[in-house]
Short mmCIF file of C-alpha atoms in Angstrom, two decimals:
data_model
loop_
_atom_site.label_atom_id
_atom_site.label_comp_id
_atom_site.label_asym_id
_atom_site.label_seq_id
_atom_site.Cartn_x
_atom_site.Cartn_y
_atom_site.Cartn_z
CA UNK A 260 351.48 3.43 183.82
CA UNK A 261 348.74 5.12 181.76
CA UNK A 262 350.02 7.17 178.86
CA UNK A 263 348.67 10.67 178.25
CA UNK A 264 348.45 12.47 174.94
CA UNK A 265 351.24 14.76 176.18
CA UNK A 266 353.57 11.73 176.65
CA UNK A 267 353.52 11.02 172.93
CA UNK A 268 355.49 12.97 170.39
CA UNK A 269 356.32 12.98 166.71
CA UNK A 270 358.96 10.50 165.56
CA UNK A 271 360.52 13.29 163.46
CA UNK A 272 363.13 11.10 161.78
CA UNK A 273 364.07 11.03 158.12
CA UNK A 274 363.09 7.64 156.66
CA UNK A 275 363.67 6.21 153.20
CA UNK A 276 360.56 6.87 151.09
CA UNK A 277 360.28 3.32 149.73
CA UNK A 278 360.50 1.77 153.19
CA UNK A 279 357.88 4.18 154.52
CA UNK A 280 355.55 3.37 151.64
CA UNK A 281 355.96 -0.38 152.09
CA UNK A 282 355.30 -0.06 155.81
CA UNK A 283 352.16 1.98 155.30
CA UNK A 284 350.92 -0.48 152.65
CA UNK A 285 351.22 -3.24 155.23
CA UNK A 286 349.38 -1.18 157.86
CA UNK A 287 346.55 -0.43 155.46
CA UNK A 288 346.38 -4.09 154.43
CA UNK A 289 345.95 -5.16 158.07
CA UNK A 290 343.69 -2.44 159.44
CA UNK A 291 342.07 -0.74 156.46
CA UNK A 292 343.40 2.67 157.48
CA UNK A 293 346.66 4.27 158.56
CA UNK A 294 345.87 6.26 161.70
CA UNK A 295 346.54 5.60 164.51
CA UNK A 296 348.18 2.31 163.60
CA UNK A 297 351.25 3.71 161.86
CA UNK A 298 352.35 5.08 165.26
CA UNK A 299 351.03 2.41 167.63
CA UNK A 300 352.34 -0.54 165.61
CA UNK A 301 355.74 1.08 165.15
CA UNK A 302 355.95 1.88 168.87
CA UNK A 303 355.16 -1.72 169.78
CA UNK A 304 357.92 -3.01 167.48
CA UNK A 305 360.39 -0.46 168.80
CA UNK A 306 359.62 -1.49 172.39
CA UNK A 307 360.65 -5.03 171.49
CA UNK A 308 363.82 -3.68 169.92
CA UNK A 309 364.83 -1.73 173.02
CA UNK A 310 363.64 -4.42 175.46
CA UNK A 311 360.53 -2.82 176.90
CA UNK A 312 357.06 -4.21 177.56
CA UNK A 313 355.39 -7.61 177.84
CA UNK A 314 355.81 -8.52 174.17
CA UNK A 315 359.57 -7.98 174.52
CA UNK A 316 359.62 -10.40 177.48
CA UNK A 317 357.70 -12.98 175.45
CA UNK A 318 360.15 -12.63 172.55
CA UNK A 319 363.13 -13.07 174.88
CA UNK A 320 361.63 -16.09 176.66
CA UNK A 321 360.77 -17.70 173.35
CA UNK A 322 364.35 -17.33 172.15
CA UNK A 323 365.68 -18.67 175.46
CA UNK A 324 363.45 -21.71 175.12
CA UNK A 325 364.55 -22.25 171.53
CA UNK A 326 368.23 -22.08 172.52
CA UNK A 327 367.71 -24.45 175.46
CA UNK A 328 366.09 -27.00 173.15
CA UNK A 329 368.77 -26.64 170.49
CA UNK A 330 366.35 -25.29 167.88
CA UNK A 331 367.94 -23.32 165.04
CA UNK A 332 367.69 -19.60 165.81
CA UNK A 333 368.84 -18.45 162.37
CA UNK A 334 365.81 -19.61 160.42
CA UNK A 335 363.84 -16.38 160.47
CA UNK A 336 366.35 -13.70 159.52
CA UNK A 337 365.00 -10.56 157.86
CA UNK A 338 366.17 -9.51 154.42
CA UNK A 339 368.07 -6.25 154.11
CA UNK A 340 365.87 -3.19 153.58
CA UNK A 341 365.43 -2.05 149.98
CA UNK A 342 366.04 1.70 149.82
CA UNK A 343 365.02 4.13 147.09
CA UNK A 344 367.62 6.78 147.85
CA UNK A 345 364.92 9.36 148.60
CA UNK A 346 363.85 10.12 152.15
CA UNK A 347 361.25 12.12 154.02
CA UNK A 348 360.58 13.14 157.60
CA UNK A 349 358.08 10.83 159.28
CA UNK A 350 355.84 12.24 162.00
CA UNK A 351 354.20 9.13 163.45
CA UNK A 352 353.45 9.76 167.13
CA UNK A 353 355.09 7.41 169.62
CA UNK A 354 355.74 7.53 173.34
CA UNK A 355 358.44 10.04 174.21
CA UNK A 356 360.25 7.53 176.45
CA UNK A 357 360.46 5.04 173.59
CA UNK A 358 361.88 7.72 171.30
CA UNK A 359 364.53 8.62 173.88
CA UNK A 360 365.50 4.96 174.43
CA UNK A 361 365.67 4.47 170.67
CA UNK A 362 368.34 7.15 170.36
CA UNK A 363 370.39 5.54 173.15
CA UNK A 364 370.04 2.13 171.48
CA UNK A 365 371.36 3.55 168.22
CA UNK A 366 374.47 4.87 169.97
CA UNK A 367 375.31 1.45 171.41
CA UNK A 368 374.47 -0.70 168.39
CA UNK A 369 377.25 -1.74 166.01
CA UNK A 370 376.94 -0.88 162.31
CA UNK A 371 374.28 1.75 163.06
CA UNK A 372 374.88 5.47 162.68
CA UNK A 373 371.47 6.97 163.41
CA UNK A 374 368.23 6.12 165.16
CA UNK A 375 366.57 6.29 161.74
CA UNK A 376 368.58 3.22 160.69
CA UNK A 377 366.93 1.16 163.45
CA UNK A 378 363.50 2.53 162.61
CA UNK A 379 363.96 1.64 158.93
CA UNK A 380 364.99 -1.89 159.88
CA UNK A 381 361.89 -2.34 162.07
CA UNK A 382 359.54 -0.83 159.47
CA UNK A 383 360.98 -3.00 156.70
CA UNK A 384 360.63 -6.17 158.79
CA UNK A 385 357.03 -5.23 159.51
CA UNK A 386 356.37 -4.55 155.81
CA UNK A 387 357.72 -8.04 155.02
CA UNK A 388 355.27 -9.64 157.46
CA UNK A 389 357.89 -10.20 160.16
CA UNK A 390 356.35 -8.15 162.95
CA UNK A 391 357.19 -9.37 166.46
CA UNK A 392 353.91 -11.14 167.17
CA UNK A 393 354.15 -13.01 163.88
CA UNK A 394 357.75 -14.00 164.51
CA UNK A 395 356.97 -15.24 168.02
CA UNK A 396 354.09 -17.29 166.67
CA UNK A 397 356.27 -18.81 163.97
CA UNK A 398 359.01 -19.50 166.50
CA UNK A 399 356.61 -21.25 168.87
CA UNK A 400 355.29 -23.36 165.99
CA UNK A 401 358.84 -24.40 165.11
CA UNK A 402 359.59 -25.18 168.77
CA UNK A 403 356.43 -27.31 168.91
CA UNK A 404 357.42 -29.19 165.75
CA UNK A 405 361.00 -29.53 166.97
CA UNK A 406 359.93 -31.01 170.32
CA UNK A 407 357.43 -33.34 168.68
CA UNK A 408 360.10 -34.58 166.28
CA UNK A 409 362.50 -35.20 169.17
CA UNK A 410 359.98 -36.95 171.40
CA UNK A 411 357.89 -38.85 168.90
CA UNK A 412 360.70 -41.29 168.12
CA UNK A 413 361.18 -41.99 171.82
CA UNK A 414 357.46 -42.49 172.27
CA UNK A 415 357.33 -44.93 169.37
CA UNK A 416 360.24 -46.96 170.75
CA UNK A 417 358.74 -47.02 174.24
CA UNK A 418 355.38 -48.19 172.90
CA UNK A 419 357.06 -50.87 170.81
CA UNK A 420 359.11 -52.02 173.80
CA UNK A 421 356.02 -52.32 175.98
CA UNK A 422 354.16 -54.12 173.20
CA UNK A 423 356.97 -56.68 172.86
CA UNK A 424 357.00 -57.31 176.63
CA UNK A 425 353.24 -57.90 176.58
CA UNK A 426 353.73 -60.68 174.01
CA UNK A 427 356.52 -62.44 175.94
CA UNK A 428 355.95 -65.43 178.24
CA UNK A 429 355.00 -64.43 181.77
CA UNK A 430 358.48 -64.92 183.28
CA UNK A 431 361.48 -66.47 181.49
CA UNK A 432 361.90 -66.13 177.75
CA UNK A 433 364.36 -67.19 175.08
CA UNK A 434 365.63 -65.24 172.08
CA UNK A 435 363.24 -67.16 169.84
CA UNK A 436 360.37 -65.98 172.10
CA UNK A 437 361.60 -62.42 171.66
CA UNK A 438 361.58 -62.79 167.86
CA UNK A 439 358.04 -64.15 167.98
CA UNK A 440 356.89 -61.30 170.24
CA UNK A 441 358.36 -58.78 167.79
CA UNK A 442 356.38 -60.26 164.91
CA UNK A 443 353.14 -60.47 166.89
CA UNK A 444 353.42 -57.25 168.90
CA UNK A 445 354.30 -53.80 167.59
CA UNK A 446 353.24 -52.65 164.14
CA UNK A 447 355.92 -51.80 161.62
CA UNK A 448 358.59 -54.02 163.18
CA UNK A 449 359.78 -57.45 162.12
CA UNK A 450 362.04 -59.97 163.83
CA UNK A 451 365.67 -59.80 162.77
CA UNK A 452 369.03 -58.24 163.53
CA UNK A 453 367.65 -54.69 163.75
CA UNK A 454 364.93 -55.66 166.22
CA UNK A 455 367.42 -57.50 168.44
CA UNK A 456 369.97 -54.68 168.36
CA UNK A 457 367.46 -51.89 168.91
CA UNK A 458 364.80 -53.45 171.13
CA UNK A 459 366.25 -56.43 173.00
CA UNK A 460 368.36 -54.14 175.26
CA UNK A 461 365.28 -51.94 175.80
CA UNK A 462 363.13 -54.95 176.74
CA UNK A 463 365.82 -56.23 179.14
CA UNK A 464 366.15 -52.83 180.84
CA UNK A 465 362.44 -51.99 180.87
CA UNK A 466 361.42 -55.45 182.10
CA UNK A 467 364.39 -55.84 184.49
CA UNK A 468 365.65 -59.07 182.90
CA UNK A 469 369.13 -60.61 183.01
CA UNK A 470 370.83 -63.29 180.95
CA UNK A 471 370.88 -66.67 182.67
CA UNK A 472 374.48 -67.41 183.78
CA UNK A 473 374.50 -70.89 182.26
CA UNK A 474 372.04 -70.47 179.37
CA UNK A 475 372.97 -67.44 177.23
CA UNK A 476 369.77 -67.63 175.16
CA UNK A 477 367.52 -67.54 178.22
CA UNK A 478 366.51 -64.30 179.94
CA UNK A 479 364.94 -64.27 183.39
CA UNK A 480 363.80 -61.66 185.95
CA UNK A 481 366.80 -60.25 187.80
CA UNK A 482 365.49 -61.21 191.24
CA UNK A 483 365.61 -64.92 190.36
CA UNK A 484 369.37 -65.30 189.96
CA UNK A 485 372.69 -63.83 191.05
CA UNK A 486 374.74 -62.75 188.02
CA UNK A 487 377.52 -60.91 189.87
CA UNK A 488 380.09 -63.55 188.78
CA UNK A 489 378.66 -64.07 185.32
CA UNK A 490 381.12 -64.51 182.44
CA UNK A 491 380.12 -61.75 180.02
CA UNK A 492 381.30 -63.90 177.11
CA UNK A 493 378.14 -65.94 177.65
CA UNK A 494 375.88 -62.93 177.09
CA UNK A 495 374.47 -62.09 173.64
CA UNK A 496 376.69 -59.37 172.11
CA UNK A 497 373.82 -56.86 171.89
CA UNK A 498 373.40 -57.06 175.69
CA UNK A 499 377.03 -56.48 176.62
CA UNK A 500 377.82 -53.15 178.24
CA UNK A 501 381.14 -51.32 178.46
CA UNK A 502 382.14 -53.14 181.63
CA UNK A 503 381.43 -56.48 179.95
CA UNK A 504 383.73 -55.64 177.03
CA UNK A 505 386.58 -54.71 179.39
CA UNK A 506 386.14 -57.92 181.36
CA UNK A 507 386.14 -60.01 178.18
CA UNK A 508 389.44 -58.49 177.01
CA UNK A 509 390.97 -58.86 180.48
CA UNK A 510 389.94 -62.50 180.80
CA UNK A 511 391.04 -63.39 177.29
CA UNK A 512 394.39 -61.66 177.73
CA UNK A 513 395.14 -63.43 181.01
CA UNK A 514 394.07 -66.79 179.61
CA UNK A 515 396.48 -66.36 176.70
CA UNK A 516 399.48 -65.83 178.99
CA UNK A 517 402.56 -67.93 178.25
CA UNK A 518 403.95 -69.79 181.29
CA UNK A 519 407.61 -68.75 180.95
CA UNK A 520 407.78 -65.58 178.84
CA UNK A 521 406.05 -62.29 178.21
CA UNK A 522 402.89 -62.52 176.11
CA UNK A 523 401.93 -59.93 173.49
CA UNK A 524 398.22 -59.14 173.16
CA UNK A 525 397.17 -56.97 170.21
CA UNK A 526 394.01 -55.02 169.29
CA UNK A 527 393.32 -57.73 166.73
CA UNK A 528 393.33 -60.33 169.52
CA UNK A 529 390.90 -58.20 171.52
CA UNK A 530 388.62 -57.64 168.52
CA UNK A 531 388.52 -61.41 167.94
CA UNK A 532 387.61 -62.00 171.57
CA UNK A 533 384.80 -59.44 171.46
CA UNK A 534 383.38 -60.84 168.26
CA UNK A 535 381.80 -59.42 165.15
CA UNK A 536 380.88 -55.74 165.18
CA UNK A 537 383.86 -54.52 167.26
CA UNK A 538 386.79 -52.99 165.36
CA UNK A 539 390.44 -53.15 166.38
CA UNK A 540 390.40 -49.40 167.05
CA UNK A 541 387.40 -49.74 169.37
CA UNK A 542 389.05 -52.65 171.18
CA UNK A 543 392.31 -50.76 171.60
CA UNK A 544 390.50 -47.86 173.31
CA UNK A 545 389.75 -50.22 176.21
CA UNK A 546 393.38 -51.26 176.82
CA UNK A 547 394.06 -48.52 179.36
CA UNK A 548 391.14 -49.65 181.52
CA UNK A 549 392.18 -53.29 181.15
CA UNK A 550 395.67 -52.58 182.55
CA UNK A 551 394.10 -50.87 185.56
CA UNK A 552 392.43 -54.16 186.47
CA UNK A 553 395.57 -56.32 186.66
CA UNK A 554 399.14 -55.74 187.79
CA UNK A 555 400.17 -58.59 185.52
CA UNK A 556 399.32 -56.52 182.39
CA UNK A 557 401.13 -53.46 181.02
CA UNK A 558 400.09 -51.25 178.12
CA UNK A 559 402.82 -50.48 175.57
CA UNK A 560 401.47 -47.29 174.01
CA UNK A 561 404.20 -46.97 171.40
CA UNK A 562 403.33 -50.39 169.98
CA UNK A 563 399.59 -50.23 170.82
CA UNK A 564 399.64 -53.60 172.54
CA UNK A 565 399.28 -55.23 175.92
CA UNK A 566 402.24 -57.05 177.46
CA UNK A 567 401.40 -59.76 179.97
CA UNK A 568 403.98 -61.03 182.41
CA UNK A 569 404.25 -64.81 183.01
CA UNK A 570 402.26 -66.31 185.83
CA UNK A 571 404.20 -67.11 188.97
CA UNK A 572 405.00 -70.83 189.14
CA UNK A 573 404.05 -71.90 192.64
CA UNK A 574 405.80 -75.29 192.16
CA UNK A 575 409.07 -73.57 191.28
CA UNK A 576 408.80 -71.47 194.40
CA UNK A 577 408.23 -74.48 196.59
CA UNK A 578 411.20 -76.29 195.03
CA UNK A 579 413.35 -73.24 195.66
CA UNK A 580 412.17 -73.07 199.24
CA UNK A 581 412.86 -76.79 199.74
CA UNK A 582 416.32 -76.42 198.25
CA UNK A 583 417.04 -73.45 200.50
CA UNK A 584 415.87 -75.35 203.52
CA UNK A 585 418.07 -78.36 202.64
CA UNK A 586 421.01 -76.03 202.05
CA UNK A 587 420.55 -74.38 205.43
CA UNK A 588 420.39 -77.76 207.18
CA UNK A 589 423.57 -78.87 205.46
CA UNK A 590 425.33 -75.67 206.49
CA UNK A 591 424.17 -76.13 210.08
CA UNK A 592 425.48 -79.71 210.15
CA UNK A 593 428.78 -78.55 208.72
CA UNK A 594 429.07 -75.88 211.37
CA UNK A 595 428.34 -78.39 214.10
CA UNK A 596 430.98 -80.81 212.79
CA UNK A 597 433.49 -78.01 212.86
#
């Protein structure tokens, strides 16, 4: 909609003299003169405040993007206006519709008594160099830096992973081959515990490798072997997943079962079975899942331990059955004699 001279009117609001002077100083600094910029610049900023116009949409979208990315929205807060205590009526000409919306905005905004309060806030922000275009530009720069910081680390790790794979033997490789590939491949990375913990799982996933079922230091392409029945205790600790840890505790607990009495299995036992790097607290957190895998195991929450029932003695059962059968035959013979 094209504005006409008749659609513009005087702001006619009493504004603190110091804020007005600071605002006009900023206008003069940018444009070299006051008119018509004192009115047009103020109107543009007020449109953003009341949610009108394309710049307002850009500001809103920029903030939505920042929130979605998790970027800090509180970085660019304006300082509180510095007032002189003296005021004067300001007659900058702005669009009449903007002036009307401004009054409605003041009525619905907390901690604001008059439309002049909102105008002073906008003029002071502008005087401080925080006009909407500047703030959007700064926000977009921060979003750019924020995204780069979040993605650059991933990019570096992906490049390093690919570089290590390029240095590995064509198919199967051992842990010593991995260490050698680390030293000869990516820059800024040396073979050692960190490289194995951080990059061996990435290489295995990215290259679709699995640990050989019978040779825990050998890794081979997944299509070459079936590892569905693999004992996870034979896998390097850095390559064990959550399911592996549960299986290790389950297997170790069942193997420790006493033949004739209940067996107690503690978090310390589980931590020992899992090996270095797993605490008793971390091991205990898996007890609930372990009990779900076997009816022979119960979880005593009050004592934070597993209780494993004795295995059924098949020989004892057969002896009982044989004794019962002999008893029945004897009873039958006795009945016949009678």
